Amino acid sequence: MSTVMSPAMLGASEALAIALQGSARRLAATGVKWRHSLNSAVPSEAPANLEWIESTAIRALRAADALSAMPLAVLRVAEDARRIERLIAQLGSDPVPLLSDEARDQVERLIELTRLEVDAAVQALINPDLHLERMVDDEFALDGWYDQVLGDVLGELRTGDSTHAAQQVLALARVLERISDYAQHVVSVVSETRTAQISATQPDS
């Protein structure tokens, strides 16, 4: 969300990107956990500086920041970042079922697709002017691929005696879908805020 904004809001936006980068790394570690059927928990941590980010945005609102859309957007993204990390912490502590090599490949692909969504949110925060429309389009392509991969892995599990494993994979998929939704919401908030900023700087016709 880097366009013209107060230094405090610029710092908050950069801190949000760092927080989501940490979440993406822990999501990748969750993929490794499923790849190797590990039951050790993935270390979790609160998203970096979220309390500072939120207090900074609230102070900007109270000071009647001229770019009032920015503090509101920062608060919305901070809440999404908090929810994403909470869900990743849940995945990192859940037990991993024994799966076939093919099923593990598919599950790892699902996790990687979700990590790409979180990374798109990071990129939107770092540089909203850089291919933001393309990133939004990519979200729809990822959604379609996600549905196909999930259908493949559940289809394979249901062909064998793996009902419990299928249930665990379905639970994983539901959590990943929620993470994906929050990440997509971050991109949408950045896009809407950027559009509003451009409109506000254009002279009246």
C-alpha atoms as a PDB file:
ATOM      1  CA  MET A   1       0.000   0.000   0.000  1.00  0.00           C
ATOM      2  CA  SER A   2       2.898   2.326  -0.702  1.00  0.00           C
ATOM      3  CA  THR A   3       1.558   5.382  -2.598  1.00  0.00           C
ATOM      4  CA  VAL A   4       1.421   8.796  -0.938  1.00  0.00           C
ATOM      5  CA  MET A   5       0.739   8.258   2.765  1.00  0.00           C
ATOM      6  CA  SER A   6       2.001   9.326   6.143  1.00  0.00           C
ATOM      7  CA  PRO A   7       5.307   7.808   7.330  1.00  0.00           C
ATOM      8  CA  ALA A   8       3.419   6.006  10.121  1.00  0.00           C
ATOM      9  CA  MET A   9       1.058   4.338   7.652  1.00  0.00           C
ATOM     10  CA  LEU A  10       3.936   3.453   5.349  1.00  0.00           C
ATOM     11  CA  GLY A  11       5.711   1.783   8.263  1.00  0.00           C
ATOM     12  CA  ALA A  12       2.550  -0.077   9.246  1.00  0.00           C
ATOM     13  CA  SER A  13       2.065  -1.332   5.693  1.00  0.00           C
ATOM     14  CA  GLU A  14       5.658  -2.589   5.522  1.00  0.00           C
ATOM     15  CA  ALA A  15       5.292  -4.273   8.916  1.00  0.00           C
ATOM     16  CA  LEU A  16       2.156  -6.056   7.703  1.00  0.00           C
ATOM     17  CA  ALA A  17       4.082  -7.413   4.733  1.00  0.00           C
ATOM     18  CA  ILE A  18       6.782  -8.729   7.097  1.00  0.00           C
ATOM     19  CA  ALA A  19       4.142 -10.364   9.318  1.00  0.00           C
ATOM     20  CA  LEU A  20       2.571 -12.156   6.357  1.00  0.00           C
ATOM     21  CA  GLN A  21       5.994 -13.232   5.084  1.00  0.00           C
ATOM     22  CA  GLY A  22       6.503 -15.007   8.414  1.00  0.00           C
ATOM     23  CA  SER A  23       3.129 -16.713   8.021  1.00  0.00           C
ATOM     24  CA  ALA A  24       4.087 -17.871   4.509  1.00  0.00           C
ATOM     25  CA  ARG A  25       7.307 -19.398   5.883  1.00  0.00           C
ATOM     26  CA  ARG A  26       5.415 -21.298   8.579  1.00  0.00           C
ATOM     27  CA  LEU A  27       2.919 -22.510   5.993  1.00  0.00           C
ATOM     28  CA  ALA A  28       5.826 -23.848   3.926  1.00  0.00           C
ATOM     29  CA  ALA A  29       7.111 -25.628   7.061  1.00  0.00           C
ATOM     30  CA  THR A  30       3.660 -27.195   7.441  1.00  0.00           C
ATOM     31  CA  GLY A  31       4.025 -28.538   3.902  1.00  0.00           C
ATOM     32  CA  VAL A  32       7.302 -30.201   4.914  1.00  0.00           C
ATOM     33  CA  LYS A  33       5.561 -31.688   7.946  1.00  0.00           C
ATOM     34  CA  TRP A  34       2.917 -33.332   5.749  1.00  0.00           C
ATOM     35  CA  ARG A  35       5.494 -34.365   3.132  1.00  0.00           C
ATOM     36  CA  HIS A  36       7.443 -36.368   5.735  1.00  0.00           C
ATOM     37  CA  SER A  37       4.446 -37.394   7.911  1.00  0.00           C
ATOM     38  CA  LEU A  38       5.963 -35.616  10.914  1.00  0.00           C
ATOM     39  CA  ASN A  39       3.931 -35.183  14.084  1.00  0.00           C
ATOM     40  CA  SER A  40       6.186 -32.594  15.694  1.00  0.00           C
ATOM     41  CA  ALA A  41       4.511 -29.195  15.918  1.00  0.00           C
ATOM     42  CA  VAL A  42       5.573 -26.398  13.595  1.00  0.00           C
ATOM     43  CA  PRO A  43       6.821 -23.498  15.773  1.00  0.00           C
ATOM     44  CA  SER A  44       4.237 -20.737  15.868  1.00  0.00           C
ATOM     45  CA  GLU A  45       4.543 -17.108  16.776  1.00  0.00           C
ATOM     46  CA  ALA A  46       2.286 -14.092  16.888  1.00  0.00           C
ATOM     47  CA  PRO A  47       2.459 -12.045  13.676  1.00  0.00           C
ATOM     48  CA  ALA A  48       5.239  -9.507  14.067  1.00  0.00           C
ATOM     49  CA  ASN A  49       4.276  -6.075  15.417  1.00  0.00           C
ATOM     50  CA  LEU A  50       0.514  -6.500  14.946  1.00  0.00           C
ATOM     51  CA  GLU A  51      -0.312  -4.629  18.143  1.00  0.00           C
ATOM     52  CA  TRP A  52       1.954  -1.744  17.103  1.00  0.00           C
ATOM     53  CA  ILE A  53       0.415  -1.758  13.614  1.00  0.00           C
ATOM     54  CA  GLU A  54      -3.125  -1.569  15.001  1.00  0.00           C
ATOM     55  CA  SER A  55      -2.310   1.139  17.552  1.00  0.00           C
ATOM     56  CA  THR A  56      -0.584   3.177  14.832  1.00  0.00           C
ATOM     57  CA  ALA A  57      -3.665   2.953  12.610  1.00  0.00           C
ATOM     58  CA  ILE A  58      -5.977   3.888  15.493  1.00  0.00           C
ATOM     59  CA  ARG A  59      -3.837   6.927  16.341  1.00  0.00           C
ATOM     60  CA  ALA A  60      -3.987   8.005  12.688  1.00  0.00           C
ATOM     61  CA  LEU A  61      -7.773   7.755  12.749  1.00  0.00           C
ATOM     62  CA  ARG A  62      -7.993   9.794  15.932  1.00  0.00           C
ATOM     63  CA  ALA A  63      -5.729  12.427  14.418  1.00  0.00           C
ATOM     64  CA  ALA A  64      -8.122  12.683  11.457  1.00  0.00           C
ATOM     65  CA  ASP A  65      -5.462  11.523   9.017  1.00  0.00           C
ATOM     66  CA  ALA A  66      -6.216  13.102   5.644  1.00  0.00           C
ATOM     67  CA  LEU A  67      -5.900   9.664   4.064  1.00  0.00           C
ATOM     68  CA  SER A  68      -8.415   8.069   6.422  1.00  0.00           C
ATOM     69  CA  ALA A  69      -8.922   5.108   4.079  1.00  0.00           C
ATOM     70  CA  MET A  70      -5.377   3.983   4.830  1.00  0.00           C
ATOM     71  CA  PRO A  71      -5.726   3.446   8.605  1.00  0.00           C
ATOM     72  CA  LEU A  72      -8.979   1.579   8.055  1.00  0.00           C
ATOM     73  CA  ALA A  73      -7.350  -0.621   5.404  1.00  0.00           C
ATOM     74  CA  VAL A  74      -4.388  -1.300   7.708  1.00  0.00           C
ATOM     75  CA  LEU A  75      -6.749  -2.395  10.495  1.00  0.00           C
ATOM     76  CA  ARG A  76      -8.621  -4.721   8.135  1.00  0.00           C
ATOM     77  CA  VAL A  77      -5.415  -6.295   6.838  1.00  0.00           C
ATOM     78  CA  ALA A  78      -4.005  -6.644  10.366  1.00  0.00           C
ATOM     79  CA  GLU A  79      -7.086  -8.605  11.412  1.00  0.00           C
ATOM     80  CA  ASP A  80      -6.728 -10.866   8.369  1.00  0.00           C
ATOM     81  CA  ALA A  81      -3.034 -11.413   9.226  1.00  0.00           C
ATOM     82  CA  ARG A  82      -3.986 -12.363  12.783  1.00  0.00           C
ATOM     83  CA  ARG A  83      -6.569 -14.876  11.531  1.00  0.00           C
ATOM     84  CA  ILE A  84      -4.156 -16.365   8.997  1.00  0.00           C
ATOM     85  CA  GLU A  85      -1.488 -16.968  11.633  1.00  0.00           C
ATOM     86  CA  ARG A  86      -4.029 -18.473  14.038  1.00  0.00           C
ATOM     87  CA  LEU A  87      -5.102 -20.981  11.383  1.00  0.00           C
ATOM     88  CA  ILE A  88      -1.498 -21.805  10.438  1.00  0.00           C
ATOM     89  CA  ALA A  89      -0.745 -22.433  14.122  1.00  0.00           C
ATOM     90  CA  GLN A  90      -3.670 -24.867  14.168  1.00  0.00           C
ATOM     91  CA  LEU A  91      -2.303 -26.719  11.139  1.00  0.00           C
ATOM     92  CA  GLY A  92       1.165 -26.804  12.653  1.00  0.00           C
ATOM     93  CA  SER A  93      -0.087 -28.581  15.767  1.00  0.00           C
ATOM     94  CA  ASP A  94      -2.520 -31.032  14.131  1.00  0.00           C
ATOM     95  CA  PRO A  95      -1.449 -34.698  13.745  1.00  0.00           C
ATOM     96  CA  VAL A  96      -0.533 -35.906  10.258  1.00  0.00           C
ATOM     97  CA  PRO A  97      -2.060 -39.164   8.926  1.00  0.00           C
ATOM     98  CA  LEU A  98      -0.087 -41.787   7.026  1.00  0.00           C
ATOM     99  CA  LEU A  99      -0.696 -41.222   3.322  1.00  0.00           C
ATOM    100  CA  SER A 100       0.413 -42.766   0.067  1.00  0.00           C
ATOM    101  CA  ASP A 101       3.169 -40.983  -1.846  1.00  0.00           C
ATOM    102  CA  GLU A 102       0.654 -39.688  -4.385  1.00  0.00           C
ATOM    103  CA  ALA A 103      -1.704 -38.392  -1.713  1.00  0.00           C
ATOM    104  CA  ARG A 104       1.176 -36.676   0.081  1.00  0.00           C
ATOM    105  CA  ASP A 105       2.191 -35.010  -3.189  1.00  0.00           C
ATOM    106  CA  GLN A 106      -1.328 -33.695  -3.668  1.00  0.00           C
ATOM    107  CA  VAL A 107      -1.626 -32.442  -0.095  1.00  0.00           C
ATOM    108  CA  GLU A 108       1.727 -30.699  -0.381  1.00  0.00           C
ATOM    109  CA  ARG A 109       0.477 -29.079  -3.582  1.00  0.00           C
ATOM    110  CA  LEU A 110      -2.626 -27.799  -1.764  1.00  0.00           C
ATOM    111  CA  ILE A 111      -0.453 -26.250   0.943  1.00  0.00           C
ATOM    112  CA  GLU A 112       1.841 -24.706  -1.667  1.00  0.00           C
ATOM    113  CA  LEU A 113      -1.143 -23.205  -3.513  1.00  0.00           C
ATOM    114  CA  THR A 114      -2.268 -21.597  -0.278  1.00  0.00           C
ATOM    115  CA  ARG A 115       1.244 -20.291   0.400  1.00  0.00           C
ATOM    116  CA  LEU A 116       1.178 -18.663  -3.042  1.00  0.00           C
ATOM    117  CA  GLU A 117      -2.030 -16.883  -2.052  1.00  0.00           C
ATOM    118  CA  VAL A 118      -0.389 -15.534   1.110  1.00  0.00           C
ATOM    119  CA  ASP A 119       2.647 -14.490  -0.927  1.00  0.00           C
ATOM    120  CA  ALA A 120       0.356 -12.614  -3.335  1.00  0.00           C
ATOM    121  CA  ALA A 121      -0.985 -10.690  -0.336  1.00  0.00           C
ATOM    122  CA  VAL A 122       2.590  -9.832   0.667  1.00  0.00           C
ATOM    123  CA  GLN A 123       3.391  -8.615  -2.849  1.00  0.00           C
ATOM    124  CA  ALA A 124       0.219  -6.508  -2.919  1.00  0.00           C
ATOM    125  CA  LEU A 125       1.320  -4.759   0.282  1.00  0.00           C
ATOM    126  CA  ILE A 126       4.892  -4.222  -0.909  1.00  0.00           C
ATOM    127  CA  ASN A 127       3.985  -2.804  -4.312  1.00  0.00           C
ATOM    128  CA  PRO A 128       0.272  -2.423  -5.041  1.00  0.00           C
ATOM    129  CA  ASP A 129       0.960  -0.835  -8.409  1.00  0.00           C
ATOM    130  CA  LEU A 130       2.861  -3.850  -9.708  1.00  0.00           C
ATOM    131  CA  HIS A 131       0.530  -6.178 -11.600  1.00  0.00           C
ATOM    132  CA  LEU A 132      -2.213  -5.933  -8.964  1.00  0.00           C
ATOM    133  CA  GLU A 133      -4.910  -6.726 -11.529  1.00  0.00           C
ATOM    134  CA  ARG A 134      -2.925  -9.765 -12.661  1.00  0.00           C
ATOM    135  CA  MET A 135      -2.660 -10.972  -9.075  1.00  0.00           C
ATOM    136  CA  VAL A 136      -6.431 -10.733  -8.651  1.00  0.00           C
ATOM    137  CA  ASP A 137      -6.883 -12.723 -11.862  1.00  0.00           C
ATOM    138  CA  ASP A 138      -4.403 -15.321 -10.599  1.00  0.00           C
ATOM    139  CA  GLU A 139      -6.559 -15.861  -7.510  1.00  0.00           C
ATOM    140  CA  PHE A 140      -9.334 -17.271  -9.707  1.00  0.00           C
ATOM    141  CA  ALA A 141      -6.885 -19.571 -11.515  1.00  0.00           C
ATOM    142  CA  LEU A 142      -5.545 -20.824  -8.164  1.00  0.00           C
ATOM    143  CA  ASP A 143      -9.078 -21.465  -6.918  1.00  0.00           C
ATOM    144  CA  GLY A 144      -9.778 -23.704  -9.911  1.00  0.00           C
ATOM    145  CA  TRP A 145      -6.521 -25.615  -9.485  1.00  0.00           C
ATOM    146  CA  TYR A 146      -7.164 -25.949  -5.760  1.00  0.00           C
ATOM    147  CA  ASP A 147     -10.563 -27.587  -6.344  1.00  0.00           C
ATOM    148  CA  GLN A 148      -9.074 -30.018  -8.871  1.00  0.00           C
ATOM    149  CA  VAL A 149      -6.205 -31.069  -6.588  1.00  0.00           C
ATOM    150  CA  LEU A 150      -8.507 -31.515  -3.599  1.00  0.00           C
ATOM    151  CA  GLY A 151     -10.857 -33.663  -5.674  1.00  0.00           C
ATOM    152  CA  ASP A 152      -7.933 -35.825  -6.837  1.00  0.00           C
ATOM    153  CA  VAL A 153      -6.536 -36.488  -3.373  1.00  0.00           C
ATOM    154  CA  LEU A 154      -9.912 -37.221  -1.798  1.00  0.00           C
ATOM    155  CA  GLY A 155     -10.805 -39.490  -4.723  1.00  0.00           C
ATOM    156  CA  GLU A 156      -7.644 -41.504  -4.195  1.00  0.00           C
ATOM    157  CA  LEU A 157      -8.148 -41.797  -0.450  1.00  0.00           C
ATOM    158  CA  ARG A 158     -11.745 -42.955  -0.822  1.00  0.00           C
ATOM    159  CA  THR A 159     -10.728 -45.798  -3.124  1.00  0.00           C
ATOM    160  CA  GLY A 160      -8.837 -47.486  -0.299  1.00  0.00           C
ATOM    161  CA  ASP A 161      -9.331 -48.135   3.372  1.00  0.00           C
ATOM    162  CA  SER A 162      -8.447 -44.577   4.302  1.00  0.00           C
ATOM    163  CA  THR A 163     -11.673 -43.002   5.569  1.00  0.00           C
ATOM    164  CA  HIS A 164     -10.016 -41.465   8.622  1.00  0.00           C
ATOM    165  CA  ALA A 165      -7.139 -40.085   6.531  1.00  0.00           C
ATOM    166  CA  ALA A 166      -9.647 -38.631   4.057  1.00  0.00           C
ATOM    167  CA  GLN A 167     -11.433 -36.875   6.911  1.00  0.00           C
ATOM    168  CA  GLN A 168      -8.145 -35.389   8.131  1.00  0.00           C
ATOM    169  CA  VAL A 169      -7.224 -34.203   4.647  1.00  0.00           C
ATOM    170  CA  LEU A 170     -10.678 -32.664   4.254  1.00  0.00           C
ATOM    171  CA  ALA A 171     -10.230 -30.845   7.584  1.00  0.00           C
ATOM    172  CA  LEU A 172      -6.837 -29.597   6.370  1.00  0.00           C
ATOM    173  CA  ALA A 173      -8.377 -28.420   3.108  1.00  0.00           C
ATOM    174  CA  ARG A 174     -11.073 -26.472   4.933  1.00  0.00           C
ATOM    175  CA  VAL A 175      -8.482 -24.635   7.009  1.00  0.00           C
ATOM    176  CA  LEU A 176      -6.377 -23.930   3.907  1.00  0.00           C
ATOM    177  CA  GLU A 177      -9.447 -22.571   2.153  1.00  0.00           C
ATOM    178  CA  ARG A 178     -10.070 -20.150   5.022  1.00  0.00           C
ATOM    179  CA  ILE A 179      -6.430 -19.001   4.922  1.00  0.00           C
ATOM    180  CA  SER A 180      -6.786 -18.511   1.173  1.00  0.00           C
ATOM    181  CA  ASP A 181      -9.967 -16.460   1.663  1.00  0.00           C
ATOM    182  CA  TYR A 182      -8.227 -14.140   4.140  1.00  0.00           C
ATOM    183  CA  ALA A 183      -5.226 -13.745   1.829  1.00  0.00           C
ATOM    184  CA  GLN A 184      -7.516 -12.914  -1.082  1.00  0.00           C
ATOM    185  CA  HIS A 185      -9.291 -10.386   1.124  1.00  0.00           C
ATOM    186  CA  VAL A 186      -5.958  -8.660   1.785  1.00  0.00           C
ATOM    187  CA  VAL A 187      -5.403  -8.299  -1.978  1.00  0.00           C
ATOM    188  CA  SER A 188      -8.950  -6.956  -2.380  1.00  0.00           C
ATOM    189  CA  VAL A 189      -8.506  -4.400   0.418  1.00  0.00           C
ATOM    190  CA  VAL A 190      -5.238  -3.181  -1.091  1.00  0.00           C
ATOM    191  CA  SER A 191      -6.835  -2.968  -4.537  1.00  0.00           C
ATOM    192  CA  GLU A 192      -9.873  -1.047  -3.273  1.00  0.00           C
ATOM    193  CA  THR A 193      -7.721   1.349  -1.238  1.00  0.00           C
ATOM    194  CA  ARG A 194      -5.371   1.971  -4.149  1.00  0.00           C
ATOM    195  CA  THR A 195      -8.312   2.685  -6.459  1.00  0.00           C
ATOM    196  CA  ALA A 196      -9.797   5.109  -3.914  1.00  0.00           C
ATOM    197  CA  GLN A 197      -6.455   6.911  -3.578  1.00  0.00           C
ATOM    198  CA  ILE A 198      -6.126   7.302  -7.349  1.00  0.00           C
ATOM    199  CA  SER A 199      -9.688   8.647  -7.586  1.00  0.00           C
ATOM    200  CA  ALA A 200      -9.036  11.111  -4.766  1.00  0.00           C
ATOM    201  CA  THR A 201      -5.985  12.571  -6.523  1.00  0.00           C
ATOM    202  CA  GLN A 202      -7.696  13.001  -9.902  1.00  0.00           C
ATOM    203  CA  PRO A 203      -9.034  16.498 -10.644  1.00  0.00           C
ATOM    204  CA  ASP A 204     -12.787  16.858 -10.874  1.00  0.00           C
ATOM    205  CA  SER A 205     -13.994  16.944 -14.457  1.00  0.00           C
END
